[in-house]
Coordinates of C-alpha atoms in Angstrom, one line a residue:
M1 CA -3.3 4.1 -22.0
T2 CA -6.5 2.9 -20.7
I3 CA -6.7 0.7 -17.6
L4 CA -10.3 -0.9 -18.0
P5 CA -10.8 -3.4 -20.3
A6 CA -14.1 -3.7 -22.6
S7 CA -15.3 -6.5 -20.4
L8 CA -15.3 -6.5 -16.5
P9 CA -15.2 -9.6 -14.4
S10 CA -17.7 -10.1 -11.6
V11 CA -16.6 -8.6 -8.1
S12 CA -17.3 -9.7 -4.4
V13 CA -16.5 -7.8 -1.3
A14 CA -17.2 -9.0 2.3
G15 CA -20.1 -11.2 0.7
R16 CA -21.7 -9.1 -1.7
T17 CA -21.2 -9.6 -5.2
I18 CA -21.7 -7.7 -8.5
A19 CA -21.9 -8.8 -12.0
G20 CA -19.3 -7.5 -14.8
D21 CA -21.6 -5.6 -16.8
D22 CA -23.5 -4.3 -13.8
L23 CA -20.4 -3.0 -12.5
R24 CA -19.8 -0.9 -15.7
E25 CA -23.3 0.2 -15.6
A26 CA -22.9 1.3 -11.8
A27 CA -19.8 2.9 -12.4
G28 CA -21.4 4.8 -15.3
A29 CA -24.0 6.4 -12.8
V30 CA -21.2 7.6 -10.6
A31 CA -19.4 8.8 -13.9
D32 CA -22.5 10.6 -14.5
R33 CA -22.2 12.4 -11.1
V34 CA -18.6 13.2 -11.2
A35 CA -18.0 14.3 -14.9
G36 CA -16.1 17.7 -15.0
A37 CA -14.5 17.4 -11.7
G38 CA -10.9 17.9 -11.5
V39 CA -10.3 15.4 -8.5
A40 CA -12.4 13.1 -6.6
A41 CA -11.9 11.4 -3.1
V42 CA -13.1 7.9 -2.3
E43 CA -13.8 6.8 1.2
A44 CA -11.9 3.6 0.4
T45 CA -13.7 1.1 2.9
A46 CA -13.4 -2.4 2.0
S47 CA -16.9 -2.3 0.1
L48 CA -18.5 -2.6 -3.5
E49 CA -19.2 0.9 -3.2
T50 CA -15.3 1.6 -3.2
V51 CA -14.9 -0.6 -6.3
V52 CA -17.7 1.4 -8.0
A53 CA -16.8 5.0 -7.2
V54 CA -13.1 4.2 -8.3
V55 CA -14.3 2.4 -11.4
G56 CA -16.7 5.3 -12.1
C57 CA -13.9 7.9 -11.7
L58 CA -11.6 6.4 -14.0
L59 CA -14.4 6.2 -16.7
A60 CA -14.9 10.0 -16.4
G61 CA -11.4 10.7 -16.4
V62 CA -11.3 12.3 -12.7
P63 CA -8.2 11.5 -10.8
V64 CA -9.1 9.4 -7.7
V65 CA -7.9 9.9 -4.2
P66 CA -8.6 7.0 -2.0
V67 CA -8.9 8.3 1.8
P68 CA -8.4 5.7 4.5
P69 CA -11.7 5.0 6.4
D70 CA -9.9 5.3 9.6
S71 CA -8.2 8.9 8.7
G72 CA -8.0 11.1 11.7
P73 CA -9.2 14.8 11.3
R74 CA -5.6 16.3 10.7
E75 CA -4.7 13.5 7.9
R76 CA -8.2 13.7 6.3
E77 CA -8.1 17.6 6.2
H78 CA -4.5 17.5 4.5
L79 CA -5.6 14.9 2.0
L80 CA -8.4 16.7 1.0
T81 CA -6.8 20.3 0.8
D82 CA -3.5 19.3 -0.8
S83 CA -5.3 16.9 -3.5
G84 CA -7.7 19.8 -4.4
A85 CA -10.6 17.3 -4.0
E86 CA -14.0 19.0 -5.3
L87 CA -16.3 16.2 -4.0
V88 CA -16.2 13.0 -1.5
L89 CA -17.6 9.9 -2.8
G90 CA -19.0 7.3 -0.2
G91 CA -18.8 7.4 3.7
E92 CA -21.0 9.5 6.1
A93 CA -19.1 13.2 6.3
S94 CA -21.1 16.0 5.7
G95 CA -21.6 16.8 2.1
A96 CA -20.4 13.3 0.9
V97 CA -21.9 11.9 -2.3
P98 CA -23.5 8.5 -1.7
V99 CA -22.5 5.8 -3.8
D100 CA -25.4 3.4 -5.1
V101 CA -24.3 0.0 -6.1
A102 CA -27.9 -0.6 -7.0
A103 CA -28.0 2.5 -9.5
R104 CA -27.6 1.8 -13.3
S105 CA -26.6 4.2 -16.2
T106 CA -27.0 4.0 -20.0
S107 CA -24.4 6.4 -20.6
S108 CA -21.4 5.0 -23.0
W109 CA -18.5 6.0 -20.8
A110 CA -15.2 5.5 -22.7
E111 CA -12.2 5.7 -20.5
P112 CA -9.5 8.3 -21.6
A113 CA -6.4 6.9 -22.8
E114 CA -4.2 9.6 -20.9
G115 CA -4.1 11.8 -17.7
T116 CA -3.9 11.0 -14.1
A117 CA -5.7 8.0 -12.7
L118 CA -4.8 8.2 -8.9
I119 CA -3.2 10.5 -6.3
M120 CA -2.0 8.2 -3.6
Y121 CA -0.5 9.6 -0.3
T122 CA 2.6 8.6 1.2
S123 CA 3.6 8.5 4.8
G124 CA 6.4 11.0 4.8
T125 CA 8.9 10.9 7.3
T126 CA 9.6 14.0 7.9
G127 CA 6.1 15.8 7.7
P128 CA 2.5 15.4 6.0
P129 CA 1.8 12.7 3.7
K130 CA 2.9 13.5 0.1
G131 CA 0.6 12.7 -3.1
A132 CA 2.1 10.7 -5.5
V133 CA 0.4 11.3 -9.0
L134 CA 0.0 8.3 -10.8
S135 CA -0.7 8.0 -14.6
R136 CA -3.2 5.6 -16.4
R137 CA 0.0 4.6 -18.3
A138 CA 2.0 4.0 -15.3
V139 CA -0.8 1.7 -13.9
A140 CA -1.4 -0.2 -16.8
A141 CA 2.4 -0.6 -17.4
C142 CA 2.7 -2.4 -13.8
L143 CA -0.4 -4.4 -14.2
D144 CA 0.5 -5.7 -17.4
G145 CA 4.1 -6.5 -16.2
L146 CA 2.6 -8.4 -13.3
R147 CA 0.1 -10.3 -15.7
D148 CA 3.1 -11.4 -17.5
A149 CA 4.9 -12.4 -14.3
W150 CA 2.3 -14.3 -12.7
A151 CA 0.6 -15.8 -15.9
W152 CA -2.3 -13.7 -14.6
T153 CA -5.4 -14.8 -16.8
P154 CA -9.2 -14.6 -16.7
D155 CA -9.3 -18.0 -15.7
D156 CA -8.0 -17.1 -12.3
T157 CA -9.7 -16.1 -9.1
L158 CA -8.1 -13.6 -7.3
V159 CA -8.4 -13.6 -3.3
H160 CA -7.3 -11.0 -1.2
G161 CA -8.7 -9.0 2.1
L162 CA -6.1 -6.0 1.9
P163 CA -7.1 -2.3 2.4
L164 CA -8.5 -0.5 -0.6
F165 CA -6.5 2.9 0.3
H166 CA -3.1 1.6 -0.5
V167 CA -1.3 0.3 -3.8
H168 CA -1.4 -3.5 -2.9
G169 CA -5.1 -3.8 -2.5
L170 CA -6.4 -1.0 -4.8
V171 CA -4.3 -1.1 -7.4
L172 CA -2.6 -4.7 -7.5
G173 CA -5.8 -6.1 -5.9
V174 CA -8.8 -4.5 -7.6
L175 CA -7.6 -2.9 -10.8
G176 CA -5.4 -5.8 -11.3
A177 CA -8.1 -8.3 -11.2
L178 CA -10.1 -6.1 -13.6
R179 CA -7.8 -5.6 -16.3
A180 CA -6.7 -9.2 -16.2
G181 CA -10.3 -10.0 -16.6
S182 CA -10.2 -12.5 -13.5
P183 CA -12.9 -12.3 -10.7
L184 CA -12.2 -10.9 -7.9
V185 CA -13.3 -12.0 -4.2
H186 CA -12.2 -9.7 -1.3
T187 CA -12.9 -11.3 1.8
G188 CA -13.4 -8.1 3.7
R189 CA -10.9 -8.9 6.6
P190 CA -7.8 -11.0 5.4
T191 CA -8.6 -13.8 8.0
P192 CA -6.9 -17.3 7.6
A193 CA -10.7 -18.9 7.7
A194 CA -11.9 -16.4 4.6
Y195 CA -8.9 -17.0 2.8
A196 CA -9.4 -20.8 3.2
G197 CA -13.0 -20.8 2.1
A198 CA -12.6 -18.3 -0.7
G199 CA -11.7 -21.3 -3.3
G200 CA -9.5 -18.8 -5.6
T201 CA -6.3 -19.6 -7.7
L202 CA -4.3 -16.4 -6.9
Y203 CA -3.9 -14.9 -3.5
F204 CA -2.4 -11.7 -2.3
G205 CA -1.2 -11.1 1.3
V206 CA 1.2 -9.5 3.5
P207 CA 3.5 -10.8 6.0
T208 CA 1.6 -10.7 8.8
V209 CA -1.5 -12.6 6.9
W210 CA 0.7 -15.2 5.7
G211 CA 2.0 -15.6 9.3
R212 CA -1.4 -16.3 10.7
I213 CA -2.1 -18.6 7.8
A214 CA 0.9 -20.6 8.2
A215 CA 0.2 -20.8 12.0
D216 CA -3.3 -22.4 11.1
P217 CA -2.7 -26.0 9.8
G218 CA -6.3 -26.1 8.2
A219 CA -6.1 -22.7 6.5
A220 CA -2.6 -23.5 5.0
A221 CA -3.6 -26.7 3.7
A222 CA -6.9 -25.1 1.9
L223 CA -4.8 -23.3 -0.3
R224 CA -3.3 -26.2 -1.8
A225 CA -5.4 -25.8 -4.5
A226 CA -4.1 -22.4 -5.3
R227 CA -2.0 -21.8 -8.3
L228 CA -0.2 -18.8 -6.8
L229 CA 0.5 -17.1 -3.6
V230 CA 1.8 -13.6 -3.5
S231 CA 3.3 -11.8 -0.7
G232 CA 4.0 -8.0 -0.3
S233 CA 4.3 -4.7 1.5
A234 CA 7.3 -5.9 3.6
A235 CA 9.8 -8.8 3.9
L236 CA 8.5 -12.4 4.1
P237 CA 10.2 -14.1 7.2
A238 CA 11.9 -17.1 6.2
P239 CA 10.1 -19.3 8.7
V240 CA 6.8 -18.3 7.4
F241 CA 7.8 -19.0 3.8
D242 CA 9.0 -22.3 4.9
A243 CA 6.0 -23.1 7.0
L244 CA 3.8 -22.3 3.9
A245 CA 5.8 -24.4 1.7
A246 CA 5.1 -27.4 3.9
G247 CA 1.5 -26.7 4.8
A248 CA -0.1 -25.1 1.6
G249 CA 2.5 -26.9 -0.9
Q250 CA 4.1 -23.7 -2.1
G251 CA 6.1 -20.7 -0.9
P252 CA 4.7 -17.3 -2.1
V253 CA 6.4 -15.4 -4.5
E254 CA 7.7 -11.6 -3.5
R255 CA 7.8 -8.4 -5.3
Y256 CA 8.7 -4.9 -4.4
G257 CA 7.5 -1.4 -5.0
M258 CA 6.4 1.7 -3.5
T259 CA 3.4 4.1 -4.1
E260 CA 5.8 6.3 -6.0
T261 CA 6.9 3.3 -8.1
L262 CA 4.0 0.9 -8.4
I263 CA 5.3 -2.6 -8.4
T264 CA 9.0 -2.4 -10.2
L265 CA 10.6 -6.1 -9.3
A266 CA 8.6 -9.3 -8.7
G267 CA 9.2 -13.0 -8.6
R268 CA 7.8 -14.9 -11.7
V269 CA 5.3 -17.7 -11.4
D270 CA 8.2 -19.8 -13.4
G271 CA 11.2 -18.5 -11.7
P272 CA 12.9 -19.7 -8.3
R273 CA 11.3 -18.8 -5.0
H274 CA 13.5 -17.7 -1.9
A275 CA 12.4 -15.9 1.2
G276 CA 13.9 -12.7 1.1
R277 CA 14.1 -12.4 -2.6
V278 CA 11.8 -10.2 -4.6
G279 CA 12.6 -11.4 -8.1
V280 CA 13.6 -9.1 -11.4
A281 CA 12.6 -5.9 -12.8
L282 CA 9.5 -6.1 -14.8
P283 CA 9.5 -5.1 -18.3
G284 CA 10.2 -1.6 -19.1
V285 CA 11.9 -0.9 -15.6
G286 CA 15.3 0.1 -15.1
T287 CA 17.4 -0.7 -11.9
R288 CA 20.8 0.6 -10.5
L289 CA 22.6 0.3 -7.1
V290 CA 24.5 3.8 -6.1
G291 CA 27.2 3.4 -3.7
A292 CA 27.4 -0.4 -3.9
G293 CA 30.5 -1.7 -1.4
D294 CA 32.2 -5.0 -1.8
D295 CA 29.4 -7.0 -0.2
G296 CA 27.2 -5.7 -3.4
I297 CA 24.7 -3.4 -1.2
G298 CA 24.0 -0.3 -2.6
E299 CA 21.1 2.1 -2.7
L300 CA 18.4 1.0 -5.1
Q301 CA 17.2 3.3 -7.8
V302 CA 14.7 2.7 -10.3
R303 CA 13.3 4.2 -13.4
G304 CA 10.8 3.6 -16.3
A305 CA 7.1 3.1 -17.2
T306 CA 5.6 2.1 -13.7
L307 CA 6.5 5.4 -12.2
F308 CA 4.8 8.2 -10.7
D309 CA 4.8 11.6 -12.4
G310 CA 5.8 13.3 -9.2
Y311 CA 4.4 15.0 -5.9
R312 CA 1.5 17.2 -5.9
N313 CA 2.3 20.3 -5.1
R314 CA 6.2 19.7 -4.5
P315 CA 9.5 19.8 -6.5
P316 CA 10.3 17.4 -9.0
A317 CA 11.1 13.9 -7.6
L318 CA 13.2 12.4 -10.4
D319 CA 16.3 13.4 -11.6
A320 CA 17.2 14.6 -15.0
D321 CA 17.5 11.0 -16.4
G322 CA 14.3 9.8 -14.6
W323 CA 15.9 8.1 -11.9
F324 CA 14.0 7.8 -8.5
D325 CA 16.0 7.1 -5.3
T326 CA 14.1 4.4 -3.3
G327 CA 15.6 4.9 -0.2
D328 CA 16.1 1.1 0.2
S329 CA 19.4 -0.6 0.3
A330 CA 19.7 -4.0 -1.7
R331 CA 21.5 -6.4 -3.6
E332 CA 21.2 -8.3 -6.9
T333 CA 21.9 -12.1 -6.4
A334 CA 21.3 -15.1 -8.7
E335 CA 17.8 -15.7 -7.0
G336 CA 16.6 -12.3 -7.9
W337 CA 17.1 -8.7 -6.0
Q338 CA 17.4 -9.2 -2.0
L339 CA 16.5 -5.9 -0.2
V340 CA 18.6 -5.3 2.7
G341 CA 16.8 -2.6 4.6
R342 CA 16.0 0.9 4.8
T343 CA 18.6 3.7 4.0
R344 CA 16.7 5.9 6.1
D345 CA 15.6 4.7 9.6
D346 CA 12.2 6.5 9.7
L347 CA 10.0 4.4 7.7
I348 CA 8.3 2.0 9.4
K349 CA 6.3 -1.3 8.1
T350 CA 3.9 -2.8 10.3
G351 CA 1.3 -5.3 9.5
G352 CA 1.6 -4.8 5.8
Y353 CA 1.5 -0.9 6.3
R354 CA 4.3 1.7 5.5
L355 CA 4.2 4.7 7.9
G356 CA 6.3 7.7 8.7
A357 CA 7.7 8.0 11.9
G358 CA 7.5 12.0 11.7
E359 CA 4.0 12.1 11.4
V360 CA 3.5 9.7 14.6
E361 CA 5.6 12.1 16.5
A362 CA 4.0 15.3 15.1
A363 CA 0.7 13.7 16.7
L364 CA 2.5 12.8 20.0
L365 CA 4.1 16.4 20.2
D366 CA 0.6 17.6 20.0
H367 CA -0.5 16.4 23.3
P368 CA 0.5 18.9 26.3
A369 CA 2.1 16.1 28.5
V370 CA 4.7 15.3 25.8
A371 CA 8.1 17.2 25.6
E372 CA 9.9 15.2 23.3
C373 CA 9.4 12.1 21.4
A374 CA 11.2 9.8 18.8
V375 CA 9.0 6.9 17.1
V376 CA 10.7 3.6 15.9
G377 CA 9.7 0.4 14.5
V378 CA 11.0 -2.5 16.7
A379 CA 11.0 -6.4 15.3
D380 CA 7.9 -8.0 15.8
D381 CA 6.9 -11.5 15.0
D382 CA 3.4 -10.9 13.9
L383 CA 3.7 -7.3 12.3
G384 CA 6.9 -7.2 11.2
Q385 CA 7.6 -4.2 13.1
R386 CA 5.6 -2.7 15.9
V387 CA 5.2 1.1 16.5
V388 CA 7.3 2.1 19.8
A389 CA 7.4 5.7 20.9
Y390 CA 10.0 6.6 23.4
V391 CA 8.4 10.1 25.0
V392 CA 9.8 12.6 27.5
G393 CA 7.0 13.9 29.6
I394 CA 6.0 17.1 31.0
G395 CA 4.5 17.6 34.6
D396 CA 2.0 15.4 35.9
A397 CA 2.4 11.6 34.9
V398 CA 0.5 10.7 31.8
S399 CA -0.1 6.9 31.0
G400 CA 0.9 5.5 27.8
Q401 CA -2.4 4.6 27.0
T402 CA -3.6 7.9 27.0
L403 CA -0.9 8.8 24.4
I404 CA -1.7 6.0 22.2
D405 CA -5.4 6.8 22.2
H406 CA -4.2 10.5 21.2
V407 CA -2.7 9.6 18.2
A408 CA -5.3 7.2 17.2
T409 CA -7.9 10.3 17.2
Q410 CA -5.5 12.3 15.0
L411 CA -4.2 9.7 12.5
S412 CA -5.3 6.4 11.0
V413 CA -5.7 3.8 13.7
H414 CA -2.8 1.5 12.7
K415 CA -0.4 4.5 12.9
R416 CA -0.8 4.5 16.5
P417 CA 2.2 3.3 18.9
R418 CA 1.5 -0.1 20.2
E419 CA 4.1 0.8 23.1
V420 CA 5.1 3.7 24.6
R421 CA 8.6 3.9 26.8
F422 CA 9.0 6.8 29.0
V423 CA 12.2 8.3 29.0
A424 CA 14.3 11.0 30.9
S425 CA 16.0 12.2 27.5
L426 CA 16.7 11.2 24.0
P427 CA 20.1 10.2 22.7
R428 CA 21.2 12.7 20.2
N429 CA 24.4 13.4 18.6
A430 CA 26.5 16.3 18.3
M431 CA 24.6 18.4 15.8
G432 CA 21.5 17.6 18.5
K433 CA 19.9 15.1 16.0
I434 CA 18.1 12.2 17.7
Q435 CA 19.9 8.7 17.3
K436 CA 17.3 6.4 16.7
S437 CA 19.7 3.5 16.5
R438 CA 20.6 3.7 20.0
L439 CA 16.5 3.5 20.8
A440 CA 15.5 0.7 18.3

């Protein structure tokens, strides 16, 4: 199943706009360049170049690996090597292929109906990021389900300022708009002022963005003309929901998904809205709870049309019946699904990002002054969770800022600890496993 419609809408990113017909021809020039490649990486900056590059690869049938622009050298090398990327589009790295938004191609590219669309890397909790292989059929099924749930049509204008290397910003926020035929306005940065001045009907944000808008009465009031607000990537705090309901005239609908599953649960535009409820299953998605207790809480498993094909270069991730273990605890209520928390405690959600504690710990342990460390997420009113590192040092004293800066040179900047707490030892159980619950 193809993702892109025959006619594309206009796209604006950070004040630069390209018409739909020009987008297709510019993407055709990219397709001319990448045709025949096995996999292509794209420097996923918030830019028209990223949109043109991704669309061009889709037209040519070349799987795309979005690379975070702030990736550290170790992370970047892993993504390029593990994915088997044969070329890199955009950016200023040596050997990268430039993307010219002004280029035009007369080639008539017809997007393939089958095959891999994207390889998107997750933040693993115990090692390097894993490449989730997402098919065209899975992406199309997810976006069609959301078009139904949110009554998303070409009459809408979507506004968001989310990163273009994550499912939320790229799949929902770019490919979703293209598939729905609705113009896209990407604000470059998701500031309250930018959202307030965009004039959209449909807005995407993460809780950190919505919290800042809710705290700005003028920005919130400017969104009263919007048809629908959508929040995702982390749970929306009830006070933020209530403040938006008062200031913007509506609380957002929430949705739930993962890189591996895309969006599986979503609040409907015509359904109930309650903070902390992520709606119902999209068409074609099955849900079940494993090990549910008297309180109705169990481990959520999903299967269906939106799921990935598996991790690149790793064993199968689905069971024999196609179920995927999300690692999240949940309960089903009359108002929709409620996510209770991670079954595991090593995945941190901060400012709308998901990151694995193990990856940050590995970067910290690479510093000669660190003997042991444990990274946890601590509740934060602005970020949802902030990354805090507990460190057992070696020898001469080293500052927390030094270690924060060290991580920022190895990994994406958003993965750096916001705080370092030095301790004499880390709590462990009888098997020697660090007990993070005693730290958080």
